[in-house]
Short mmCIF file of C-alpha atoms in Angstrom, two decimals:
data_model
loop_
_atom_site.label_atom_id
_atom_site.label_comp_id
_atom_site.label_asym_id
_atom_site.label_seq_id
_atom_site.Cartn_x
_atom_site.Cartn_y
_atom_site.Cartn_z
CA MET Q 1 -51.81 -34.27 27.80
CA SER Q 2 -51.97 -35.07 23.79
CA ASN Q 3 -49.34 -35.98 21.44
CA HIS Q 4 -49.96 -32.64 20.02
CA THR Q 5 -49.49 -30.63 22.97
CA LYS Q 6 -46.06 -32.43 23.75
CA LEU Q 7 -44.62 -31.65 20.29
CA GLU Q 8 -45.49 -27.87 20.44
CA ASN Q 9 -43.88 -27.64 23.86
CA THR Q 10 -40.52 -29.82 22.41
CA ASN Q 11 -40.62 -27.29 19.08
CA SER Q 12 -40.61 -24.36 21.73
CA THR Q 13 -37.89 -25.62 23.90
CA SER Q 14 -35.83 -26.46 21.03
CA LEU Q 15 -36.62 -22.88 19.26
CA GLY Q 16 -35.56 -21.30 22.67
CA GLN Q 17 -32.11 -23.28 22.96
CA THR Q 18 -31.11 -22.41 19.41
CA ILE Q 19 -32.00 -18.63 20.01
CA ALA Q 20 -29.79 -18.73 23.32
CA ASN Q 21 -27.10 -20.91 21.37
CA ALA Q 22 -27.00 -18.05 18.20
CA SER Q 23 -26.91 -15.37 20.85
CA LYS Q 24 -23.93 -17.02 22.63
CA PRO Q 25 -21.05 -16.53 19.41
CA THR Q 26 -22.28 -13.08 19.09
CA SER Q 27 -21.85 -11.97 22.60
CA PHE Q 28 -18.69 -13.69 22.52
CA LEU Q 29 -17.49 -12.19 19.33
CA ASN Q 30 -18.22 -8.58 20.74
CA SER Q 31 -16.37 -9.09 23.84
CA LYS Q 32 -13.28 -10.13 21.69
CA LYS Q 33 -13.63 -7.49 19.50
CA LEU Q 34 -13.79 -4.98 22.62
CA LYS Q 35 -11.25 -6.69 24.26
CA LYS Q 36 -8.97 -6.17 20.92
CA ALA Q 37 -9.69 -2.51 21.03
CA GLY Q 38 -9.08 -1.99 24.42
CA LEU Q 39 -5.27 -3.67 23.95
CA PHE Q 40 -4.95 -1.57 20.46
CA ALA Q 41 -5.75 1.39 22.56
CA LEU Q 42 -3.65 0.68 25.38
CA PHE Q 43 -0.29 0.25 23.33
CA VAL Q 44 -1.33 2.75 20.71
CA GLY Q 45 -3.02 5.38 22.56
CA PRO Q 46 0.36 6.47 24.29
CA ALA Q 47 2.36 6.82 21.32
CA PHE Q 48 -0.82 8.61 19.27
CA LEU Q 49 -1.12 10.96 21.90
CA ALA Q 50 2.57 11.87 22.03
CA PHE Q 51 2.60 12.08 18.39
CA SER Q 52 -0.57 14.49 18.63
CA VAL Q 53 1.10 16.73 21.14
CA ILE Q 54 4.62 16.97 19.69
CA VAL Q 55 3.71 17.13 16.13
CA LEU Q 56 0.09 16.86 15.06
CA ILE Q 57 -1.30 19.82 17.22
CA PRO Q 58 1.98 21.92 16.43
CA PHE Q 59 1.42 21.50 12.90
CA LEU Q 60 -2.05 22.32 12.59
CA THR Q 61 -1.50 25.47 14.78
CA GLY Q 62 1.21 26.64 12.45
CA VAL Q 63 -0.90 26.00 9.55
CA TYR Q 64 -3.39 28.79 11.30
CA TYR Q 65 -0.26 31.39 12.06
CA ALA Q 66 0.66 30.90 8.10
CA PHE Q 67 -2.46 33.08 7.37
CA THR Q 68 -1.41 35.70 10.18
CA ASP Q 69 1.04 38.77 11.18
CA TRP Q 70 2.20 37.17 14.63
CA ASN Q 71 5.33 38.30 15.60
CA GLY Q 72 5.91 35.11 17.75
CA VAL Q 73 6.09 37.38 21.13
CA THR Q 74 3.11 39.53 21.69
CA GLY Q 75 -0.84 38.12 22.03
CA ASN Q 76 -1.55 40.25 18.99
CA VAL Q 77 -2.64 37.93 15.95
CA THR Q 78 -4.09 39.42 12.98
CA TRP Q 79 -5.70 37.44 9.99
CA VAL Q 80 -4.00 38.57 7.00
CA GLY Q 81 -5.17 35.86 4.72
CA LEU Q 82 -2.89 34.72 1.76
CA ASP Q 83 -0.80 38.20 2.02
CA ASN Q 84 2.12 36.14 3.47
CA PHE Q 85 2.09 33.79 0.54
CA LYS Q 86 1.66 36.97 -1.78
CA TYR Q 87 4.98 38.36 0.11
CA LEU Q 88 6.96 35.39 -0.38
CA PHE Q 89 6.59 34.96 -4.30
CA THR Q 90 6.71 38.65 -5.52
CA GLU Q 91 9.04 40.39 -3.03
CA ASP Q 92 11.15 38.26 -0.72
CA LYS Q 93 13.76 37.53 -2.99
CA GLN Q 94 16.23 35.99 -0.25
CA PHE Q 95 13.43 33.18 0.21
CA GLN Q 96 13.47 32.39 -3.66
CA GLN Q 97 17.38 32.30 -3.64
CA SER Q 98 17.25 30.14 -0.61
CA PHE Q 99 14.75 27.72 -2.19
CA LEU Q 100 16.81 27.36 -5.52
CA LEU Q 101 19.96 27.16 -3.68
CA THR Q 102 18.40 24.14 -1.38
CA ILE Q 103 16.97 22.15 -4.39
CA LYS Q 104 20.29 22.45 -5.94
CA TYR Q 105 22.09 21.22 -2.74
CA THR Q 106 19.68 18.57 -2.65
CA VAL Q 107 19.88 17.20 -6.09
CA VAL Q 108 23.99 17.15 -5.58
CA ALA Q 109 23.90 15.83 -2.26
CA ILE Q 110 21.40 12.79 -2.83
CA VAL Q 111 23.66 11.78 -6.00
CA LEU Q 112 27.05 12.21 -4.09
CA THR Q 113 25.56 10.67 -0.95
CA ASN Q 114 23.96 7.51 -2.40
CA ILE Q 115 26.88 6.90 -4.91
CA VAL Q 116 29.58 6.82 -1.96
CA GLY Q 117 27.19 5.16 0.14
CA PHE Q 118 26.88 2.37 -2.30
CA GLY Q 119 30.68 2.12 -3.50
CA LEU Q 120 31.56 1.54 0.49
CA ALA Q 121 28.62 -0.76 0.54
CA LEU Q 122 30.69 -2.55 -2.43
CA LEU Q 123 34.06 -1.97 -0.78
CA VAL Q 124 33.27 -3.58 2.88
CA SER Q 125 31.04 -6.61 1.33
CA GLN Q 126 34.18 -8.07 0.00
CA MET Q 127 35.84 -10.66 1.83
CA LEU Q 128 38.58 -8.26 3.54
CA LYS Q 129 39.99 -8.99 6.61
CA THR Q 130 39.59 -5.29 7.74
CA ARG Q 131 35.78 -5.13 6.70
CA ASN Q 132 34.51 -4.88 10.23
CA ILE Q 133 37.01 -2.03 10.89
CA LEU Q 134 35.74 -0.06 7.81
CA ARG Q 135 32.36 -0.18 8.83
CA THR Q 136 32.62 1.00 11.89
CA VAL Q 137 35.21 3.99 10.48
CA PHE Q 138 32.76 4.66 7.82
CA PHE Q 139 29.83 4.94 10.12
CA LEU Q 140 30.95 7.20 12.85
CA PRO Q 141 30.40 10.26 11.15
CA ASN Q 142 27.10 9.66 11.50
CA LEU Q 143 27.24 9.45 15.36
CA ILE Q 144 28.52 13.03 15.62
CA GLY Q 145 25.81 15.69 15.79
CA GLY Q 146 25.86 18.42 13.02
CA LEU Q 147 26.37 21.03 14.91
CA LEU Q 148 29.51 19.73 16.38
CA LEU Q 149 30.57 18.79 13.28
CA GLY Q 150 29.76 21.63 11.69
CA PHE Q 151 32.40 23.23 14.08
CA ILE Q 152 35.03 20.79 13.99
CA TRP Q 153 34.95 21.30 9.61
CA GLN Q 154 34.92 24.94 10.14
CA PHE Q 155 38.35 24.43 11.54
CA ILE Q 156 39.62 21.92 9.22
CA PHE Q 157 38.83 24.08 6.38
CA ILE Q 158 40.43 27.30 8.08
CA ARG Q 159 42.95 26.18 9.71
CA GLY Q 160 44.09 22.57 8.63
CA PHE Q 161 43.53 23.41 5.06
CA GLN Q 162 45.44 26.41 5.09
CA SER Q 163 48.48 24.43 7.00
CA ILE Q 164 48.37 21.53 4.11
CA GLY Q 165 48.61 23.99 1.58
CA ALA Q 166 51.49 25.79 3.02
CA ALA Q 167 53.09 22.66 3.19
CA THR Q 168 52.53 21.28 0.02
CA GLY Q 169 51.64 24.18 -2.22
CA TRP Q 170 48.34 22.65 -3.49
CA SER Q 171 46.18 25.21 -4.60
CA LEU Q 172 43.13 23.23 -3.44
CA PHE Q 173 44.08 23.70 0.11
CA GLU Q 174 44.78 27.27 -0.55
CA LEU Q 175 41.06 28.25 -1.49
CA PRO Q 176 38.98 30.24 0.59
CA TRP Q 177 36.52 27.27 1.56
CA LEU Q 178 34.17 29.39 3.47
CA GLY Q 179 34.89 32.59 2.24
CA ASP Q 180 33.70 32.27 -1.37
CA GLU Q 181 29.93 31.58 -2.25
CA ASN Q 182 30.91 28.51 -4.89
CA THR Q 183 33.41 27.22 -2.48
CA ALA Q 184 31.42 26.97 0.60
CA PHE Q 185 28.55 25.44 -0.89
CA TRP Q 186 30.80 22.69 -2.03
CA GLY Q 187 32.26 22.60 1.69
CA ILE Q 188 28.72 22.06 2.95
CA VAL Q 189 28.26 19.30 0.38
CA ILE Q 190 31.58 17.54 1.64
CA VAL Q 191 30.62 17.69 5.16
CA SER Q 192 27.11 16.25 4.67
CA VAL Q 193 27.81 13.61 2.20
CA TRP Q 194 30.88 12.35 4.58
CA GLN Q 195 28.21 12.21 7.73
CA GLY Q 196 25.55 10.64 5.70
CA ALA Q 197 27.48 8.29 3.64
CA GLY Q 198 28.15 5.64 6.36
CA TYR Q 199 24.55 5.69 7.57
CA ILE Q 200 23.31 4.83 3.72
CA MET Q 201 26.27 1.97 3.85
CA LEU Q 202 24.51 0.10 6.24
CA ILE Q 203 21.17 -0.01 4.28
CA TYR Q 204 23.03 -1.05 0.81
CA LEU Q 205 25.33 -3.40 2.70
CA ALA Q 206 22.22 -5.47 3.94
CA ALA Q 207 20.68 -5.62 0.63
CA LEU Q 208 23.79 -6.48 -0.90
CA GLN Q 209 24.32 -9.33 1.88
CA ASN Q 210 20.64 -11.15 0.24
CA VAL Q 211 21.72 -11.08 -3.38
CA PRO Q 212 21.86 -14.69 -4.10
CA GLN Q 213 25.21 -15.89 -4.62
CA ASP Q 214 24.61 -18.89 -7.01
CA ILE Q 215 23.16 -16.10 -9.57
CA VAL Q 216 26.22 -14.40 -9.39
CA GLU Q 217 28.48 -17.43 -9.73
CA ALA Q 218 26.52 -18.67 -12.33
CA ALA Q 219 26.47 -15.26 -14.09
CA LYS Q 220 30.34 -15.68 -13.93
CA ILE Q 221 30.44 -18.64 -15.10
CA ASP Q 222 28.75 -17.48 -18.28
CA GLY Q 223 31.30 -15.08 -18.77
CA ALA Q 224 29.58 -11.79 -17.30
CA SER Q 225 32.00 -8.92 -16.31
CA ARG Q 226 31.89 -7.57 -13.28
CA PHE Q 227 29.94 -4.68 -14.33
CA GLN Q 228 27.55 -6.77 -16.05
CA VAL Q 229 26.98 -8.57 -12.76
CA LEU Q 230 26.57 -5.29 -10.83
CA ARG Q 231 24.46 -3.88 -13.58
CA HIS Q 232 22.01 -7.12 -14.33
CA ILE Q 233 21.84 -8.74 -10.98
CA THR Q 234 22.90 -6.76 -8.14
CA MET Q 235 21.06 -3.36 -9.07
CA PRO Q 236 17.79 -5.05 -9.52
CA MET Q 237 17.88 -7.05 -6.49
CA VAL Q 238 18.95 -3.90 -4.13
CA ALA Q 239 16.11 -1.94 -5.74
CA PRO Q 240 14.32 -1.56 -2.70
CA ALA Q 241 17.35 -0.46 -0.88
CA VAL Q 242 17.54 2.52 -3.34
CA THR Q 243 13.77 3.34 -2.81
CA ILE Q 244 14.46 3.85 0.84
CA CYS Q 245 18.04 5.38 0.48
CA LEU Q 246 16.69 7.88 -2.04
CA PHE Q 247 13.54 8.83 0.59
CA LEU Q 248 16.25 9.20 3.53
CA THR Q 249 18.59 11.66 1.73
CA ILE Q 250 15.76 13.67 -0.24
CA SER Q 251 14.23 14.36 3.35
CA SER Q 252 17.23 14.71 5.16
CA SER Q 253 19.23 16.90 2.13
CA PHE Q 254 16.24 19.19 2.26
CA LYS Q 255 15.99 19.53 5.57
CA ILE Q 256 19.25 20.49 6.69
CA PHE Q 257 19.98 22.82 9.24
CA ASP Q 258 22.51 22.43 11.53
CA VAL Q 259 25.30 21.83 9.22
CA ASN Q 260 24.33 25.06 7.44
CA LEU Q 261 24.10 27.08 10.77
CA SER Q 262 27.27 26.10 12.49
CA LEU Q 263 29.52 25.84 9.18
CA THR Q 264 28.94 29.08 7.44
CA ASN Q 265 25.68 30.38 9.32
CA GLY Q 266 24.49 31.17 5.68
CA GLY Q 267 27.50 33.00 4.45
CA PRO Q 268 29.04 34.58 3.12
CA PHE Q 269 26.41 37.29 2.81
CA LYS Q 270 23.94 34.67 2.89
CA SER Q 271 24.86 33.03 -0.43
CA THR Q 272 24.76 29.58 1.62
CA GLU Q 273 21.20 30.13 3.51
CA MET Q 274 19.49 27.01 2.96
CA LEU Q 275 15.99 26.91 3.31
CA ALA Q 276 15.45 25.82 6.71
CA LEU Q 277 17.92 28.13 7.99
CA ASN Q 278 16.00 30.97 6.13
CA ILE Q 279 12.67 29.94 7.93
CA TYR Q 280 14.52 30.34 11.20
CA THR Q 281 16.34 33.38 10.72
CA GLU Q 282 12.49 34.69 9.44
CA ALA Q 283 10.84 33.33 12.50
CA PHE Q 284 12.91 33.69 15.65
CA VAL Q 285 15.64 36.13 14.49
CA ASN Q 286 13.67 38.61 12.46
CA ASN Q 287 10.31 37.92 14.87
CA ARG Q 288 7.87 37.41 12.09
CA TYR Q 289 6.23 34.08 13.05
CA GLY Q 290 3.49 34.51 10.78
CA LEU Q 291 5.79 34.64 7.67
CA GLY Q 292 8.15 32.15 8.90
CA GLU Q 293 5.03 29.42 9.29
CA ALA Q 294 3.82 30.07 5.75
CA LYS Q 295 7.41 29.61 4.38
CA ALA Q 296 7.50 26.37 6.64
CA LEU Q 297 4.29 25.41 4.99
CA ILE Q 298 5.51 25.70 1.26
CA PHE Q 299 8.07 24.02 2.55
CA PHE Q 300 6.68 21.17 3.82
CA LEU Q 301 4.21 20.86 0.75
CA VAL Q 302 7.19 20.61 -1.61
CA VAL Q 303 9.04 17.97 0.39
CA ALA Q 304 5.86 16.14 0.69
CA ALA Q 305 5.13 16.28 -3.10
CA ILE Q 306 8.47 15.52 -4.35
CA THR Q 307 8.97 12.63 -1.90
CA VAL Q 308 5.63 10.68 -2.77
CA ILE Q 309 6.79 11.19 -6.58
CA GLN Q 310 9.95 9.65 -5.79
CA VAL Q 311 8.58 6.58 -3.53
CA SER Q 312 5.78 6.01 -6.34
CA ILE Q 313 8.43 6.05 -9.28
CA THR Q 314 10.88 3.91 -7.76
CA LYS Q 315 8.48 1.38 -6.40
CA LYS Q 316 6.97 0.88 -9.87
CA ARG Q 317 10.74 0.58 -10.99
CA GLU Q 318 10.66 -2.19 -7.92
CA VAL Q 319 8.07 -3.95 -9.81
CA GLU Q 320 9.40 -3.90 -13.25
CA SER Q 321 12.76 -5.12 -12.44
#
C-alpha cells in the first residue's frame, strides 16, 4: 500500500472521529434541555393547570359573558355587544355612585392603613420589653375573617358604643354609626384599617430592621433630630416596603367585600355599597349575570391600570432615592 493511500485512510478516520465527537456534545445538550424541560413541566405544570382552571378559564368566560345578556340561570345566552357597557355609563346611577364611593374609600384606607401600620412598626421596633406581645396583639385582627369581623364590629357600633355613650355622655359614642351615610362610611374605614394595619406593620417592621444602625448613629452624632433621621435615612431605606404596602392596600381596598357586606350590607339605602358588593348584587341577586360581568371587567381594568401606574412610579422613586 502506498504512502498516499495510507494518508487518505488516516485522514478519513480522523474526520469520522471528529464528526462523531462533535455530535456527542450536541446530543448531550439536547438531552439535558429535555430533562430540564421535563422537570420544569413536572413542577410548574400542576400549578399552571390549577391556575388555568380556577382563574384563567373563568376570567376568559367572564369576558365573553360581559357582552351578553345571560341571567346566570337559564341556557339562553344572547350576544348584545357593547349594550351592557353603554347602560353602565349612561343609565346605571348606582354603579357610578358605587364606583366613586370605592375610589373615595380606597384613597382614605390606603393613607390611613399605611400611616397606622408604619407608626406601629416604629413603635414595636423600639427596645420595649413588651414589643413581642405588642406585635402579636397588633397582628391578631388580620387573622379574623372579614365576615366575622364585620358582625363583631356591628355589635360594637350598635351596642357597645351605645353603652359607652350612655355611661360617659360623650357625643362621639352616641352617633348613629351604621344608620347614617357619613358615619357608616367611616365605620367601614375604621374596621378595615383596624384589620389591615397589623399586616402592613410586619412588612414595614422587616424593612426597619434592615436599616443600618451605624448610619443612624452617625447622623445622631452629627446632630440630626429624630424627624430628620426618619425623613432622610429611614424613609429612603424602606422605600421598597412602601411599594409593596401600597400595592397590597390598593388591591385590598378596591376589592373590599366581606366587611362591607356584614357591617352595613350597603346601607343605609345603598349609600355605602362598594363596587364589589354592587357587582355581587347585580349578578347573583338581580340575576343579571352579563351586566355583572361587564361591571367586573371594568373593575378589573381600572384596578390593573392603577396598580401598574403605582408600581412603576414607586419603583422609579426607589431608584432615585
